[in-house]
Amino acid sequence: MRKNSVFIETYGCQMNLADTEVVLSILAANGYDVANDIQSADVVLINTCSIRENAEQRIYGRLGNLKRYKEKNKNMVVGVLGCMAERLRKDLVEDKKIVDMVVGPDEYRRLPEFIDMAFDGEKGIGVRLSRVETYDDIMPFREDGLQAWISVMRGCDKFCTFCVVPFTRGRERSRSLRSIVNEVKELSARGFREITLLGQNVNSYQEGDSDFADLLSACAQVDHSMRFRFSTSHPQDISEKLLRTIAEHKNLCNYIHLPVQAGSNRILDLMNRTYTIEHYLTIIDKAREIIPGVSFSTDIISGFPTETWEDHLATLDVMQKVRYDGAYMFKYSPREGTKAYKMEDDVPEEVKGKRLQEIIDLQHKISFEVNQELIDKEEIVLVEGLSKKSDKFFAGRTDSNKMVIFPLNDYVVRGDYVKVKITRATTATLFGDFIEITEKYMHNELKTA
Ligand code: 5AD
Ligand code: SF4
């Protein structure tokens, strides 16, 4: 008998990408094949994001598109997973006839059951949130490659007043350190070279006596030729121990994504971010003192309720003080059910747009300047392959996640760490000359042979 096949489209953050791999693993264990395209799939799943209104609008548009596939293949099952499933629940199956099932982030183990129900013509809804589910025992389904992510904790207890995540992903819970380290070992044996540890708030990782610094340190020791990143950090939970751990291990990237959200203490308080801008800047100073050369990226929201021109200037000011390598910048989007939703969304759309543009322009200027400072410096680059724009160049990333392009040569292969001298820089890319290979890529089995 032909196996059923599944196709998944993923929207939103890296957590969703990691969840999609868990979903594929659960379905593969239940006899499903992965389809290469929608046309040949029996089951089409959309893993969704609710973080801002425009994310949801995009997904509604996509569900509209799927109609024509379902008209051709009447037996096709369409399921909505992730944050929108959790937020909208039965409204989704009622409003969108094309949707056969709605399954939230903590109910993926029951997917085979919901899919069977859908094949029988019943509309399944599974949206219970769990205090314990971490999918700890499930080895995510991954294609071979250099880069992988590992989800280390789920949910968020911070309740920033603008954010829907605590409602769609539930309470914080951590995976066991042992199973994470085992996953790292497996990825190392398969030849992966870079791992990003993921969670909505990785710094509140806690398992027994082990905190996030302990976890990072345990991962770093598995394979010194693998490098590690992590995301996302809340300023409240960044400890000195964590900073020292990053400094101690060469293969922990000197790069911290530390969302600031806003520069005004009044707005930070309304956002329930639990720090002042002075405290935030102290963390940045301390990190720079403990980890020489560390760089930062951030998230910024423009136009939060009651934001004045002075508040906006305070955001520009903190950007200038920190000089982030990069930033994700957004217009405030009211989310139903959050505390901020009850505040009046009183910054006019046009003003939000103008302020956001100023923030984006300033960040571009800073990124450009920060990159110019790297000219004539040497950077270690993990080679990812040929440049997308030209097969006469290699492309790879620095420890601070910057793309580096350098001319092709006969000695380097994908997966090597190489030293490159930077000769030119734009806002987003560095260009340089190859100096030497610092660590040659070898599959681990070969290394130990
Ligand atoms: N409006 C705009 N941006 C938001 N974010 C979270 N919620 C909202 C919202 N309601 C941003 C924050 C967060 C990032 C993942 O998305 O900056 O850090
Ligand atoms: Fe949302 Fe704040 Fe939690 Fe980040 S820390 S997921 S912004 S509530």
XYZ file of C-alpha atoms and ligand atoms in Angstrom:
475
model
C 0.000 0.000 0.000
C 1.200 3.500 -0.821
C 2.185 5.487 2.226
C 0.458 8.796 2.881
C 2.668 11.785 2.336
C 2.866 15.079 4.172
C 3.991 18.551 3.142
C 4.657 21.264 5.749
C 5.051 24.979 5.229
C 6.581 26.908 8.102
C 6.070 30.563 8.978
C 7.491 32.688 11.792
C 10.398 32.180 14.148
C 13.146 29.567 14.417
C 11.124 27.800 17.126
C 8.554 27.004 14.462
C 11.241 25.637 12.160
C 12.424 23.423 15.018
C 8.842 22.330 15.747
C 8.319 21.403 12.104
C 11.222 18.955 12.419
C 9.556 17.419 15.496
C 6.261 17.126 13.616
C 7.977 15.437 10.653
C 9.686 13.020 13.011
C 6.365 12.107 14.684
C 4.698 11.579 11.317
C 7.613 9.604 9.861
C 7.419 7.264 12.864
C 3.755 6.790 11.987
C 4.418 5.762 8.420
C 4.259 9.070 6.573
C 6.576 10.076 3.746
C 7.687 13.649 3.227
C 6.201 15.030 -0.011
C 8.323 17.296 -2.183
C 5.453 19.565 -3.152
C 1.853 20.333 -2.295
C 0.412 18.681 -5.414
C 1.696 15.254 -4.445
C 0.819 15.516 -0.728
C -2.094 13.803 1.004
C -1.690 16.018 4.057
C -0.717 19.697 3.937
C 0.217 21.351 7.216
C 0.827 25.053 7.773
C 2.895 25.841 10.862
C 1.802 29.365 11.747
C 2.840 32.538 13.557
C 0.669 35.041 15.454
C 3.288 37.505 16.633
C 1.948 40.415 14.553
C -1.233 41.005 12.599
C 0.585 40.981 9.241
C 2.003 37.495 9.960
C -1.535 36.196 10.369
C -2.767 38.031 7.268
C -0.089 36.366 5.186
C -1.167 32.947 6.402
C -4.846 33.705 5.694
C -3.763 34.596 2.164
C -1.920 31.283 1.878
C -4.938 29.315 3.106
C -6.950 31.053 0.368
C -4.354 29.854 -2.182
C -4.591 26.279 -0.989
C -8.230 26.096 -2.091
C -7.307 25.360 -5.691
C -5.169 22.377 -4.650
C -7.983 20.992 -2.577
C -10.435 21.400 -5.447
C -8.143 19.173 -7.532
C -7.557 16.665 -4.742
C -10.719 16.450 -2.649
C -9.196 13.961 -0.182
C -6.337 16.265 0.729
C -6.253 17.082 4.450
C -5.298 20.645 5.421
C -4.134 21.321 8.967
C -3.164 24.504 10.767
C -0.447 24.091 13.421
C 1.401 26.487 15.727
C 0.510 29.807 17.292
C -2.492 30.706 15.103
C -4.000 27.300 15.800
C -3.631 27.958 19.509
C -4.970 31.507 19.339
C -7.931 31.055 17.010
C -8.922 27.455 17.783
C -12.328 26.481 16.468
C -12.833 29.864 14.808
C -10.314 28.683 12.215
C -12.302 25.613 11.152
C -15.526 27.616 11.272
C -14.235 30.598 9.272
C -12.041 28.733 6.824
C -13.869 25.785 5.270
C -10.641 24.498 3.800
C -9.140 23.819 7.257
C -9.707 20.215 8.424
C -7.815 20.335 11.697
C -6.267 22.770 14.130
C -3.398 21.570 16.332
C -1.527 23.774 18.833
C 2.196 23.566 19.726
C 1.818 21.148 22.661
C -0.415 18.600 20.913
C 1.814 17.394 18.080
C 2.078 13.861 19.458
C -1.619 13.464 18.669
C -1.240 14.559 15.027
C -1.569 11.046 13.546
C -4.850 10.687 15.426
C -6.136 14.067 14.188
C -5.131 13.278 10.621
C -7.016 9.955 10.745
C -10.075 11.812 12.036
C -9.774 14.292 9.181
C -9.561 11.467 6.608
C -12.829 10.197 8.125
C -14.420 13.605 7.570
C -14.269 14.828 11.163
C -12.698 18.145 12.078
C -10.147 17.650 14.851
C -9.105 20.385 17.256
C -6.213 19.875 19.690
C -5.178 23.023 21.475
C -4.454 22.034 25.060
C -1.273 23.629 26.382
C 0.969 21.531 28.589
C 3.183 22.374 31.546
C 5.543 19.497 30.802
C 5.633 18.714 27.070
C 9.121 19.300 25.618
C 9.235 16.506 22.987
C 12.408 15.547 24.818
C 12.461 11.976 23.531
C 11.818 12.856 19.885
C 14.821 13.138 17.599
C 13.842 15.850 15.099
C 13.744 14.943 11.416
C 16.720 16.701 9.772
C 18.290 16.608 6.362
C 22.101 16.362 6.489
C 23.804 19.738 6.572
C 26.130 22.037 8.468
C 23.676 23.980 10.581
C 20.971 22.769 12.908
C 18.867 24.154 15.730
C 17.919 22.420 18.949
C 14.977 23.540 20.992
C 16.068 23.547 24.660
C 13.045 25.068 26.360
C 9.473 25.935 25.410
C 7.011 28.633 26.372
C 7.474 31.965 28.100
C 6.554 33.278 31.554
C 7.602 36.865 30.993
C 4.278 38.307 29.851
C 5.607 41.367 28.074
C 2.373 43.296 27.648
C 2.532 43.395 23.835
C 3.275 39.722 23.303
C 0.965 36.867 22.462
C 3.585 34.117 22.958
C 2.803 33.299 26.617
C -0.780 32.634 25.476
C 0.024 30.618 22.356
C 2.981 28.649 23.680
C 2.158 28.411 27.365
C 4.397 28.171 30.419
C 8.160 27.834 30.444
C 9.594 24.348 30.650
C 13.068 22.984 29.947
C 14.289 19.827 28.279
C 16.715 17.559 30.048
C 20.388 18.473 29.698
C 21.264 14.867 28.949
C 18.949 14.549 25.979
C 20.138 17.881 24.547
C 23.773 16.805 24.864
C 22.891 13.471 23.202
C 21.330 15.365 20.330
C 24.486 17.453 19.987
C 26.547 14.237 19.898
C 24.377 12.829 17.163
C 24.641 15.994 15.107
C 28.392 16.006 15.608
C 28.644 12.419 14.338
C 26.560 13.368 11.298
C 28.983 16.184 10.456
C 27.000 19.245 11.565
C 29.222 22.219 12.422
C 26.979 24.903 13.896
C 24.128 24.600 16.353
C 21.704 27.215 17.589
C 20.098 26.470 20.951
C 16.568 27.796 20.847
C 13.898 28.936 23.237
C 11.644 31.930 23.723
C 13.796 32.813 26.657
C 16.797 30.457 26.743
C 18.395 32.087 29.773
C 15.666 30.801 32.046
C 16.663 27.256 31.114
C 16.729 25.218 34.326
C 16.904 21.508 34.857
C 17.600 20.417 38.418
C 20.763 22.276 39.389
C 21.773 23.028 35.812
C 21.195 26.465 34.325
C 21.715 27.736 30.805
C 25.430 28.409 31.349
C 25.878 24.776 32.441
C 24.003 23.616 29.365
C 26.124 25.751 27.024
C 29.302 24.553 28.638
C 28.215 20.888 28.354
C 27.367 21.365 24.662
C 30.630 23.187 23.924
C 32.639 20.263 25.274
C 31.019 17.653 23.036
C 32.906 18.687 19.916
C 35.347 21.594 19.788
C 34.964 21.899 16.039
C 31.260 22.664 16.352
C 30.232 26.179 17.198
C 27.166 27.191 19.187
C 24.763 30.113 19.087
C 21.651 30.704 21.152
C 18.498 32.737 20.909
C 16.583 34.502 22.461
C 17.858 36.105 25.669
C 15.856 38.272 28.029
C 18.019 40.951 29.698
C 16.612 40.041 33.112
C 18.121 36.563 33.021
C 21.597 37.239 31.631
C 23.948 36.189 34.414
C 27.621 36.940 34.896
C 28.172 33.181 34.963
C 26.726 32.950 31.466
C 29.005 35.716 30.185
C 32.036 34.011 31.720
C 31.033 30.692 30.180
C 30.847 32.288 26.716
C 34.283 33.839 27.256
C 35.747 30.541 28.419
C 34.826 28.384 25.415
C 36.213 29.252 22.001
C 33.374 27.498 20.232
C 30.605 29.514 21.938
C 29.973 32.407 19.546
C 30.748 35.887 20.844
C 27.349 37.073 19.828
C 24.257 37.826 21.905
C 20.781 38.584 20.623
C 19.454 40.801 23.403
C 16.096 42.409 22.593
C 15.814 45.908 24.054
C 12.353 46.693 22.549
C 12.451 50.404 23.486
C 14.771 53.042 24.901
C 12.423 54.878 27.255
C 12.009 53.665 30.828
C 8.371 54.732 30.853
C 7.648 52.581 27.777
C 9.751 49.667 29.081
C 7.656 49.767 32.248
C 4.393 49.780 30.260
C 5.783 46.840 28.288
C 6.540 44.981 31.559
C 10.104 44.393 30.424
C 11.321 44.456 34.076
C 14.549 46.427 33.415
C 15.505 50.053 33.020
C 17.600 51.220 30.122
C 20.428 52.018 32.566
C 20.413 48.414 33.754
C 20.323 47.151 30.171
C 23.384 49.247 29.308
C 25.187 47.897 32.365
C 24.680 44.371 31.022
C 26.097 45.416 27.643
C 29.147 46.995 29.355
C 29.710 43.956 31.516
C 29.444 41.600 28.533
C 31.975 43.713 26.611
C 34.336 43.640 29.561
C 34.087 39.862 30.065
C 33.898 38.814 26.378
C 36.266 40.980 24.328
C 34.869 41.598 20.851
C 31.345 40.441 21.679
C 28.647 41.787 19.390
C 24.944 42.272 19.879
C 21.761 42.257 17.910
C 18.347 43.313 19.136
C 14.586 43.588 18.585
C 12.878 46.974 18.591
C 9.199 47.880 18.593
C 8.163 51.284 17.329
C 4.898 53.024 18.222
C 3.884 51.227 21.425
C 0.777 52.878 23.004
C 1.478 56.416 24.318
C 4.964 56.529 22.712
C 5.960 60.188 22.360
C 8.588 61.778 20.164
C 10.926 61.895 23.206
C 10.374 58.175 23.830
C 11.226 57.505 20.197
C 14.409 59.582 20.521
C 15.359 57.493 23.549
C 15.186 54.369 21.339
C 17.468 56.000 18.767
C 19.769 56.997 21.614
C 20.157 53.467 22.983
C 20.867 52.194 19.445
C 23.664 54.719 19.186
C 25.043 53.796 22.592
C 25.092 50.035 22.002
C 25.890 50.087 18.280
C 24.177 46.809 17.473
C 25.516 44.644 14.651
C 21.948 44.121 13.533
C 18.341 44.562 14.578
C 14.874 43.195 13.876
C 12.609 46.226 13.839
C 8.815 46.205 13.975
C 5.778 48.450 14.157
C 3.709 47.751 17.244
C 0.802 45.464 16.388
C -2.022 45.080 18.954
C -2.699 41.429 19.845
C -6.018 40.424 21.336
C -5.764 38.950 24.825
C -2.565 40.788 25.763
C -2.445 43.547 28.382
C -1.391 46.162 25.850
C -4.470 45.345 23.771
C -6.511 47.148 26.421
C -4.375 50.268 26.030
C -5.373 52.612 23.255
C -3.297 52.027 20.105
C -2.908 55.784 19.898
C 0.208 56.286 17.784
C -1.146 56.924 14.268
C -0.106 54.400 11.618
C 1.702 57.091 9.672
C 3.732 58.173 12.715
C 4.602 54.557 13.546
C 5.789 54.085 9.978
C 7.901 57.238 10.029
C 9.519 56.373 13.351
C 10.190 52.814 12.216
C 11.852 54.117 9.066
C 14.124 56.351 11.152
C 15.047 53.363 13.299
C 15.794 51.240 10.218
C 17.873 54.021 8.622
C 19.904 54.503 11.780
C 20.525 50.762 12.116
C 21.708 50.570 8.503
C 24.119 53.399 9.140
C 25.428 51.726 12.322
C 25.746 48.281 10.666
C 27.680 49.883 7.821
C 30.045 51.681 10.208
C 30.539 48.629 12.429
C 31.418 46.593 9.329
C 33.882 49.227 8.047
C 35.776 48.854 11.325
C 36.445 45.224 10.372
C 38.452 46.158 7.264
C 42.052 44.886 7.547
C 41.027 42.608 10.422
C 41.111 38.821 10.290
C 37.925 36.846 10.843
C 37.295 33.125 11.268
C 34.634 31.982 8.830
C 32.688 28.722 8.671
C 32.427 28.043 4.942
C 28.849 27.264 3.951
C 29.436 26.760 0.232
C 29.509 28.822 -2.923
C 28.208 32.366 -2.891
C 24.600 32.576 -4.134
C 25.558 35.372 -6.482
C 28.664 33.880 -8.078
C 30.236 30.427 -8.226
C 33.664 32.048 -8.288
C 33.346 32.871 -4.565
C 32.862 31.042 -1.302
C 30.369 32.271 1.298
C 30.400 31.698 5.018
C 29.698 33.354 8.325
C 31.759 34.813 11.122
C 31.201 34.020 14.733
C 29.128 37.235 14.922
C 26.904 35.866 12.141
C 28.104 38.186 9.363
C 28.211 36.885 5.803
C 31.733 36.833 4.309
C 32.499 36.384 0.605
C 35.987 35.390 -0.603
C 37.436 34.020 -3.863
C 37.229 30.334 -4.673
C 40.370 28.219 -4.269
C 41.282 24.543 -4.506
C 42.015 23.837 -0.844
C 38.831 24.860 0.896
C 35.673 22.754 1.175
C 32.263 23.429 2.662
C 32.453 23.010 6.437
C 36.052 24.257 6.821
C 36.857 27.046 9.245
C 39.076 29.534 7.438
C 40.858 32.745 8.309
C 39.877 35.597 5.998
C 41.304 39.116 5.909
C 38.471 41.606 5.354
C 39.094 44.062 2.505
C 35.677 45.621 1.884
C 32.314 45.824 3.654
C 28.713 46.824 2.979
C 25.812 47.007 5.471
C 25.119 43.299 5.226
C 28.226 41.625 3.792
C 31.985 41.470 4.267
C 34.411 40.707 1.434
C 37.931 39.448 1.970
C 41.005 37.429 1.032
C 41.624 33.857 2.096
C 44.585 33.453 4.441
C 44.531 29.878 5.722
C 42.407 26.977 6.844
C 42.244 26.928 10.644
C 40.341 23.691 10.944
C 39.745 21.237 8.142
C 36.280 19.778 7.777
C 36.196 16.103 8.525
C 33.238 13.930 9.188
C 33.499 12.831 12.800
C 33.662 9.162 11.937
C 36.741 9.932 9.866
C 38.194 12.042 12.629
C 38.102 9.239 15.157
C 39.156 6.573 12.621
N 3.971 44.002 17.878
C 5.179 44.222 17.299
N 6.240 43.476 17.559
C 6.112 42.453 18.442
N 6.993 41.546 18.898
C 6.366 40.738 19.775
N 5.072 41.102 19.876
C 4.885 42.174 19.065
C 3.781 42.995 18.757
N 2.594 42.802 19.332
C 8.416 41.550 18.535
C 9.325 41.772 19.760
C 9.898 40.403 19.977
C 9.968 39.853 18.566
C 10.098 38.375 18.459
O 8.764 40.300 17.984
O 10.315 42.692 19.398
O 11.172 40.446 20.589
Fe 7.090 37.569 24.173
Fe 8.401 38.918 26.102
Fe 8.231 36.217 26.201
Fe 9.775 37.380 24.321
S 10.075 37.503 26.576
S 8.285 35.680 24.003
S 8.606 39.224 23.866
S 6.509 37.668 26.376
